Amino acid sequence: MIIQGIPRPGDGLRLHLNENTGGCSPRVLDAVRALTAEQLAAYPDYRAAVLACARHLGVDPDWVLLTNGLDEGLLLLALARLGADKTPGAEAIVPVPAFDPYFAAVAAVGATAVRIPPGEEFAFPLDAVLRAVSTRTRLVYLNTPNNPTGQEISREALRAVAEAAHGAAVLVDEAYVEFARESFIDDLPRYRNTVLGRTFSKAYGLAGMRIGCLVAHPDTLAPIRAVTPVLNLNVVAVTAMQAALEDTTFLPRYAAQVRESKARLYAACRRLGLEHWESAGNFVLVRVGDRVAEVMKALGERGVHVRDRSRDPHTPGCVRITAGIVAHTEAAINALEATVV
Ligand SMILES: Cc1ncc(COP(=O)(O)O)c(C=O)c1O
């Protein structure tokens, strides 16, 4: 039987999807509870939410397109930039390892993904990406910090790709930017072919709400708006997002927990002799080796669910562990120490 969605791994700690392990701000719950029957009965009005999001990002409202999770944004972008182009052989450049839905979006519109392998220690393969840009390139997927490696792409490299691929759209997927050093957002006016992707699923703890956004020059957004359902978001999600942005203490507190969690995970990996990569996101990629299935099972039996990345040819023997609330990370480390001996 085929059932929609991602199945729950069972009870326990969800460290497999890079969610906020502590939940969303209580201000969000209050705002959602305060919704009235009349509000739920009416088609939503997004204006206040777009204004709040634009204010938060420091851009004009016509630079913002709210999407039903960034996942929807990925599909809309592929539709607008790859699907609408009827010239045969449209290509999308995807540095790997990458977030799997990029490939699903490219395949959905009948385009070809050109995969670019990483450099040493998952370094961004700038030269290879630049060499891959051609007249067939319609879209370039850049993800910083990268899921699953946690590595960042430098501003200089982002600029170099945006310049080289001037005839294509360049997605800068910043799903984990709240945990990273900097954003590319200030460069958007200079690089008009660039589209920034953001989500409220990770740092803000709203994965269940499904809300994200694309940010770009209005001319760049226009073809994407054209393929966006007029009412793509529900009223609960836009209400939640606005309340999340009003709680200004929530994010710094959670980011501090994530920083401490990552430091403890690195230390545990060093103790256990496990190869790992320091991450700018809210997760850490760890190589457990040939025993990955056994480790996943043993962790699962202890109620700790992590993501198996071993089937990706670029991350053999690896699992990805979400770093959230420190107490949750400690529980994961205890389970890891009992499992990997
Ligand atoms: C790199 C990256 N982009 C986009 C998304 C999608 O986020 P959303 O939950 O907003 O659809 C994720 C979620 O895991 C992600 O890791």
Short mmCIF file of C-alpha atoms and ligand atoms in Angstrom, two decimals:
data_model
loop_
_atom_site.label_atom_id
_atom_site.label_comp_id
_atom_site.label_asym_id
_atom_site.label_seq_id
_atom_site.Cartn_x
_atom_site.Cartn_y
_atom_site.Cartn_z
CA MET A 1 0.00 0.00 0.00
CA ILE A 2 1.34 3.46 -0.88
CA ILE A 3 0.60 6.12 1.71
CA GLN A 4 1.45 9.79 1.31
CA GLY A 5 4.09 11.46 3.49
CA ILE A 6 7.09 10.41 5.59
CA PRO A 7 6.24 7.61 8.06
CA ARG A 8 6.92 8.23 11.77
CA PRO A 9 9.96 6.20 12.83
CA GLY A 10 8.23 5.29 16.13
CA ASP A 11 8.28 6.87 19.57
CA GLY A 12 11.41 8.60 20.74
CA LEU A 13 13.76 11.32 19.62
CA ARG A 14 13.28 12.57 16.08
CA LEU A 15 16.81 13.41 15.01
CA HIS A 16 16.34 12.32 11.41
CA LEU A 17 14.74 15.31 9.66
CA ASN A 18 16.58 18.34 11.10
CA GLU A 19 13.46 19.61 12.83
CA ASN A 20 13.55 21.85 15.91
CA THR A 21 13.69 19.22 18.67
CA GLY A 22 12.17 21.60 21.25
CA GLY A 23 9.06 22.55 19.27
CA CYS A 24 7.92 26.00 18.22
CA SER A 25 7.57 29.20 20.25
CA PRO A 26 4.66 29.23 22.77
CA ARG A 27 3.62 32.49 21.08
CA VAL A 28 2.78 30.41 18.00
CA LEU A 29 0.53 28.10 20.00
CA ASP A 30 -1.31 31.09 21.50
CA ALA A 31 -1.83 32.64 18.06
CA VAL A 32 -3.07 29.38 16.55
CA ARG A 33 -5.45 28.78 19.49
CA ALA A 34 -6.83 32.29 19.07
CA LEU A 35 -8.00 31.64 15.50
CA THR A 36 -11.78 31.85 15.18
CA ALA A 37 -14.26 29.67 13.32
CA GLU A 38 -14.86 32.58 10.94
CA GLN A 39 -11.15 32.86 10.17
CA LEU A 40 -10.95 29.15 9.39
CA ALA A 41 -14.05 29.42 7.20
CA ALA A 42 -12.58 32.22 5.08
CA TYR A 43 -10.03 31.95 2.28
CA PRO A 44 -6.79 33.38 3.63
CA ASP A 45 -5.43 36.88 3.08
CA TYR A 46 -1.62 36.77 2.94
CA ARG A 47 -0.84 40.47 2.96
CA ALA A 48 0.04 40.84 6.65
CA ALA A 49 2.18 37.69 6.52
CA VAL A 50 4.07 38.84 3.41
CA LEU A 51 4.71 42.24 5.03
CA ALA A 52 5.94 40.58 8.25
CA CYS A 53 8.22 38.21 6.32
CA ALA A 54 9.61 41.02 4.13
CA ARG A 55 10.27 43.19 7.22
CA HIS A 56 12.06 40.26 8.85
CA LEU A 57 14.22 39.74 5.76
CA GLY A 58 14.82 43.45 5.15
CA VAL A 59 13.44 43.41 1.60
CA ASP A 60 10.45 44.96 -0.18
CA PRO A 61 7.26 42.85 -0.06
CA ASP A 62 7.31 42.31 -3.85
CA TRP A 63 10.57 40.38 -3.41
CA VAL A 64 8.79 37.71 -1.31
CA LEU A 65 6.75 34.70 -2.41
CA LEU A 66 5.43 32.63 0.50
CA THR A 67 5.34 28.91 -0.28
CA ASN A 68 3.83 25.80 1.27
CA GLY A 69 7.15 24.76 2.76
CA LEU A 70 10.31 25.46 0.82
CA ASP A 71 9.58 22.11 -0.86
CA GLU A 72 6.74 23.76 -2.78
CA GLY A 73 9.10 26.61 -3.68
CA LEU A 74 11.54 24.08 -5.15
CA LEU A 75 8.85 22.59 -7.34
CA LEU A 76 7.51 25.98 -8.45
CA LEU A 77 11.02 27.14 -9.33
CA ALA A 78 11.65 24.01 -11.38
CA LEU A 79 8.29 24.41 -13.13
CA ALA A 80 8.96 28.06 -13.96
CA ARG A 81 12.60 27.79 -15.01
CA LEU A 82 12.94 24.25 -16.34
CA GLY A 83 9.42 23.12 -17.22
CA ALA A 84 8.31 26.28 -19.01
CA ASP A 85 11.36 26.15 -21.29
CA LYS A 86 10.39 24.09 -24.31
CA THR A 87 13.89 23.92 -25.84
CA PRO A 88 15.04 20.29 -25.57
CA GLY A 89 17.89 19.37 -23.24
CA ALA A 90 17.26 21.86 -20.41
CA GLU A 91 19.71 21.13 -17.60
CA ALA A 92 19.93 21.81 -13.89
CA ILE A 93 23.33 21.74 -12.18
CA VAL A 94 23.25 20.02 -8.79
CA PRO A 95 26.38 19.80 -6.64
CA VAL A 96 26.14 16.54 -4.65
CA PRO A 97 25.48 15.22 -2.07
CA ALA A 98 22.26 17.21 -2.20
CA PHE A 99 18.75 17.49 -0.76
CA ASP A 100 16.87 14.70 -2.60
CA PRO A 101 13.79 16.76 -3.64
CA TYR A 102 16.00 18.77 -6.05
CA PHE A 103 16.22 15.65 -8.20
CA ALA A 104 12.49 14.95 -7.87
CA ALA A 105 11.69 18.51 -9.03
CA VAL A 106 14.07 18.29 -12.02
CA ALA A 107 12.66 14.89 -13.00
CA ALA A 108 9.06 16.09 -12.57
CA VAL A 109 9.50 18.67 -15.32
CA GLY A 110 11.42 16.34 -17.63
CA ALA A 111 14.79 18.12 -17.36
CA THR A 112 18.24 16.62 -16.77
CA ALA A 113 20.22 16.94 -13.54
CA VAL A 114 23.97 17.42 -14.02
CA ARG A 115 25.55 16.13 -10.80
CA ILE A 116 28.82 17.68 -9.67
CA PRO A 117 30.75 15.67 -7.06
CA PRO A 118 32.25 17.45 -4.04
CA GLY A 119 35.90 18.27 -3.44
CA GLU A 120 38.02 16.96 -0.55
CA GLU A 121 36.13 16.90 2.76
CA PHE A 122 32.96 17.99 0.91
CA ALA A 123 34.47 21.29 -0.24
CA PHE A 124 32.24 23.15 -2.69
CA PRO A 125 33.43 22.18 -6.22
CA LEU A 126 33.47 25.71 -7.62
CA ASP A 127 35.64 25.06 -10.69
CA ALA A 128 33.64 22.00 -11.72
CA VAL A 129 30.36 23.89 -11.31
CA LEU A 130 31.66 26.76 -13.43
CA ARG A 131 32.83 24.29 -16.09
CA ALA A 132 29.40 22.64 -16.14
CA VAL A 133 27.58 25.89 -16.97
CA SER A 134 26.47 25.84 -20.62
CA THR A 135 23.77 27.23 -22.90
CA ARG A 136 21.59 24.31 -21.74
CA THR A 137 21.79 25.36 -18.08
CA ARG A 138 18.47 26.76 -16.83
CA LEU A 139 18.85 26.31 -13.08
CA VAL A 140 21.71 25.85 -10.59
CA TYR A 141 20.99 24.43 -7.14
CA LEU A 142 23.25 25.80 -4.41
CA ASN A 143 22.60 24.86 -0.79
CA THR A 144 24.44 26.61 2.01
CA PRO A 145 24.89 25.25 4.64
CA ASN A 146 24.61 22.03 2.66
CA ASN A 147 22.27 19.25 3.72
CA PRO A 148 23.68 16.66 4.53
CA THR A 149 27.32 17.76 4.92
CA GLY A 150 26.85 21.01 6.87
CA GLN A 151 29.48 22.75 4.70
CA GLU A 152 29.02 26.37 3.66
CA ILE A 153 29.61 27.89 0.24
CA SER A 154 31.65 31.09 0.42
CA ARG A 155 30.12 34.36 -0.72
CA GLU A 156 32.81 34.62 -3.40
CA ALA A 157 31.87 31.20 -4.78
CA LEU A 158 28.14 32.07 -4.75
CA ARG A 159 28.90 35.27 -6.64
CA ALA A 160 31.11 33.46 -9.16
CA VAL A 161 28.33 30.95 -9.96
CA ALA A 162 25.66 33.67 -10.16
CA GLU A 163 27.85 35.58 -12.64
CA ALA A 164 28.84 32.57 -14.74
CA ALA A 165 25.27 31.26 -14.93
CA HIS A 166 23.77 34.66 -15.80
CA GLY A 167 21.41 33.08 -18.31
CA ALA A 168 20.01 30.67 -15.72
CA ALA A 169 18.30 30.98 -12.35
CA VAL A 170 20.54 30.25 -9.38
CA LEU A 171 18.82 28.94 -6.27
CA VAL A 172 20.63 29.69 -3.02
CA ASP A 173 18.84 27.35 -0.63
CA GLU A 174 19.33 28.81 2.85
CA ALA A 175 17.10 26.37 4.75
CA TYR A 176 19.64 26.33 7.62
CA VAL A 177 20.87 29.94 7.44
CA GLU A 178 19.75 30.79 11.00
CA PHE A 179 22.53 28.52 12.30
CA ALA A 180 25.16 29.82 9.86
CA ARG A 181 27.47 32.84 9.79
CA GLU A 182 25.87 34.85 7.00
CA SER A 183 23.25 35.03 4.28
CA PHE A 184 23.50 35.88 0.60
CA ILE A 185 20.44 38.13 0.90
CA ASP A 186 22.40 41.41 0.66
CA ASP A 187 23.75 40.33 -2.72
CA LEU A 188 20.35 39.63 -4.28
CA PRO A 189 19.95 43.11 -5.84
CA ARG A 190 23.32 42.72 -7.63
CA TYR A 191 22.66 39.17 -8.84
CA ARG A 192 19.16 39.33 -10.27
CA ASN A 193 19.18 35.74 -11.50
CA THR A 194 19.49 34.54 -7.91
CA VAL A 195 16.55 33.16 -5.91
CA LEU A 196 16.94 32.69 -2.18
CA GLY A 197 15.09 29.81 -0.49
CA ARG A 198 14.11 30.06 3.17
CA THR A 199 12.00 27.90 5.48
CA PHE A 200 10.32 28.23 8.86
CA SER A 201 10.56 24.45 9.34
CA LYS A 202 13.99 24.32 10.94
CA ALA A 203 15.08 27.07 13.34
CA TYR A 204 11.51 28.28 13.96
CA GLY A 205 10.10 24.81 14.61
CA LEU A 206 7.21 25.03 12.13
CA ALA A 207 7.86 21.95 9.97
CA GLY A 208 4.31 20.73 10.59
CA MET A 209 2.90 24.03 9.36
CA ARG A 210 4.59 23.84 5.94
CA ILE A 211 5.72 27.41 5.34
CA GLY A 212 8.76 28.83 3.59
CA CYS A 213 9.50 31.45 0.99
CA LEU A 214 11.38 32.37 -2.15
CA VAL A 215 13.08 35.77 -2.22
CA ALA A 216 14.23 37.44 -5.44
CA HIS A 217 13.99 40.53 -7.62
CA PRO A 218 10.32 40.98 -8.64
CA ASP A 219 11.17 40.32 -12.33
CA THR A 220 12.86 37.05 -11.35
CA LEU A 221 9.92 36.05 -9.16
CA ALA A 222 7.29 36.90 -11.81
CA PRO A 223 7.47 33.59 -13.76
CA ILE A 224 7.46 31.68 -10.46
CA ARG A 225 4.41 33.61 -9.21
CA ALA A 226 2.73 32.74 -12.50
CA VAL A 227 2.81 29.00 -11.67
CA THR A 228 1.94 29.40 -7.97
CA PRO A 229 -1.59 28.50 -6.84
CA VAL A 230 -3.25 31.76 -5.73
CA LEU A 231 -4.13 30.30 -2.31
CA ASN A 232 -1.17 27.99 -1.70
CA LEU A 233 -0.97 28.43 2.09
CA ASN A 234 -3.48 27.86 4.85
CA VAL A 235 -4.48 30.46 7.42
CA VAL A 236 -3.02 28.48 10.34
CA ALA A 237 0.43 28.43 8.74
CA VAL A 238 0.55 32.15 7.97
CA THR A 239 -0.71 32.98 11.48
CA ALA A 240 1.93 30.72 13.00
CA MET A 241 4.71 32.28 10.93
CA GLN A 242 3.79 35.81 12.00
CA ALA A 243 3.70 34.82 15.68
CA ALA A 244 7.06 33.03 15.31
CA LEU A 245 8.66 36.20 13.96
CA GLU A 246 7.23 38.26 16.84
CA ASP A 247 9.04 36.13 19.43
CA THR A 248 12.50 37.65 19.09
CA THR A 249 14.07 35.73 21.99
CA PHE A 250 13.19 32.27 20.61
CA LEU A 251 15.77 32.04 17.83
CA PRO A 252 18.94 33.11 19.71
CA ARG A 253 18.08 30.73 22.56
CA TYR A 254 17.60 27.80 20.22
CA ALA A 255 20.68 28.62 18.13
CA ALA A 256 22.77 28.55 21.35
CA GLN A 257 21.40 25.08 22.17
CA VAL A 258 22.30 23.88 18.67
CA ARG A 259 25.86 25.27 18.96
CA GLU A 260 26.38 23.50 22.30
CA SER A 261 24.82 20.29 20.95
CA LYS A 262 27.18 20.28 17.98
CA ALA A 263 30.21 20.80 20.24
CA ARG A 264 29.10 17.81 22.37
CA LEU A 265 28.49 15.66 19.30
CA TYR A 266 31.95 16.46 17.92
CA ALA A 267 33.52 15.59 21.28
CA ALA A 268 31.58 12.29 21.42
CA CYS A 269 32.69 11.43 17.88
CA ARG A 270 36.31 12.13 18.83
CA ARG A 271 35.98 9.85 21.90
CA LEU A 272 34.44 7.11 19.77
CA GLY A 273 36.92 7.54 16.91
CA LEU A 274 34.16 8.37 14.42
CA GLU A 275 34.90 10.50 11.39
CA HIS A 276 32.60 13.54 11.32
CA TRP A 277 32.37 16.96 9.68
CA GLU A 278 31.90 20.20 11.59
CA SER A 279 28.62 21.66 10.43
CA ALA A 280 27.16 25.14 9.96
CA GLY A 281 23.63 23.66 10.17
CA ASN A 282 21.59 22.03 12.95
CA PHE A 283 22.90 18.54 12.15
CA VAL A 284 26.16 16.61 11.97
CA LEU A 285 27.21 14.02 9.41
CA VAL A 286 28.97 11.10 11.10
CA ARG A 287 30.65 8.11 9.47
CA VAL A 288 29.87 4.95 11.42
CA GLY A 289 31.23 2.69 8.68
CA ASP A 290 30.07 -0.72 7.47
CA ARG A 291 27.87 -1.26 10.53
CA VAL A 292 25.49 1.54 9.61
CA ALA A 293 22.35 -0.67 9.43
CA GLU A 294 23.19 -2.27 12.76
CA VAL A 295 23.87 1.12 14.39
CA MET A 296 20.62 2.59 13.02
CA LYS A 297 18.69 -0.39 14.41
CA ALA A 298 20.38 -0.24 17.82
CA LEU A 299 19.81 3.51 18.09
CA GLY A 300 16.19 3.06 17.02
CA GLU A 301 15.67 0.43 19.73
CA ARG A 302 16.92 3.02 22.23
CA GLY A 303 14.39 5.51 20.83
CA VAL A 304 16.89 7.63 18.90
CA HIS A 305 16.05 8.08 15.22
CA VAL A 306 18.78 9.42 12.94
CA ARG A 307 18.99 9.62 9.15
CA ASP A 308 20.71 6.88 7.19
CA ARG A 309 22.77 8.60 4.47
CA SER A 310 24.80 5.51 3.58
CA ARG A 311 22.99 4.78 0.31
CA ASP A 312 24.25 8.05 -1.19
CA PRO A 313 27.50 7.17 -3.04
CA HIS A 314 29.08 10.38 -1.69
CA THR A 315 28.35 9.62 1.97
CA PRO A 316 29.04 5.88 2.38
CA GLY A 317 28.70 4.55 5.93
CA CYS A 318 27.27 7.88 7.14
CA VAL A 319 24.35 8.90 9.31
CA ARG A 320 23.10 12.45 9.83
CA ILE A 321 22.18 13.43 13.38
CA THR A 322 20.06 16.49 14.17
CA ALA A 323 21.58 18.76 16.82
CA GLY A 324 18.82 20.44 18.82
CA ILE A 325 18.11 20.85 22.52
CA VAL A 326 21.21 19.84 24.51
CA ALA A 327 19.35 17.31 26.68
CA HIS A 328 18.16 15.56 23.50
CA THR A 329 21.69 15.49 22.11
CA GLU A 330 22.97 14.04 25.38
CA ALA A 331 20.41 11.22 25.09
CA ALA A 332 21.56 10.59 21.52
CA ILE A 333 25.21 10.56 22.59
CA ASN A 334 24.46 8.06 25.37
CA ALA A 335 22.72 5.81 22.86
CA LEU A 336 25.60 6.20 20.40
CA GLU A 337 28.16 5.36 23.09
CA ALA A 338 26.20 2.25 24.05
CA THR A 339 25.94 1.23 20.40
CA VAL A 340 29.33 2.03 18.89
CA VAL A 341 31.93 0.43 21.11
C1 LIG B 1 18.24 21.96 2.04
C2 LIG B 1 16.77 21.94 2.26
N1 LIG B 1 15.99 22.66 1.47
C3 LIG B 1 14.65 22.67 1.63
C4 LIG B 1 14.04 21.93 2.61
C5 LIG B 1 12.55 21.92 2.68
O1 LIG B 1 12.05 22.62 3.75
P1 LIG B 1 10.49 22.71 4.03
O2 LIG B 1 10.23 21.95 5.27
O3 LIG B 1 10.24 24.19 4.18
O4 LIG B 1 9.76 22.16 2.85
C6 LIG B 1 14.83 21.16 3.48
C7 LIG B 1 14.20 20.32 4.51
O5 LIG B 1 14.74 19.36 5.00
C8 LIG B 1 16.23 21.15 3.29
O6 LIG B 1 17.03 20.40 4.04
#
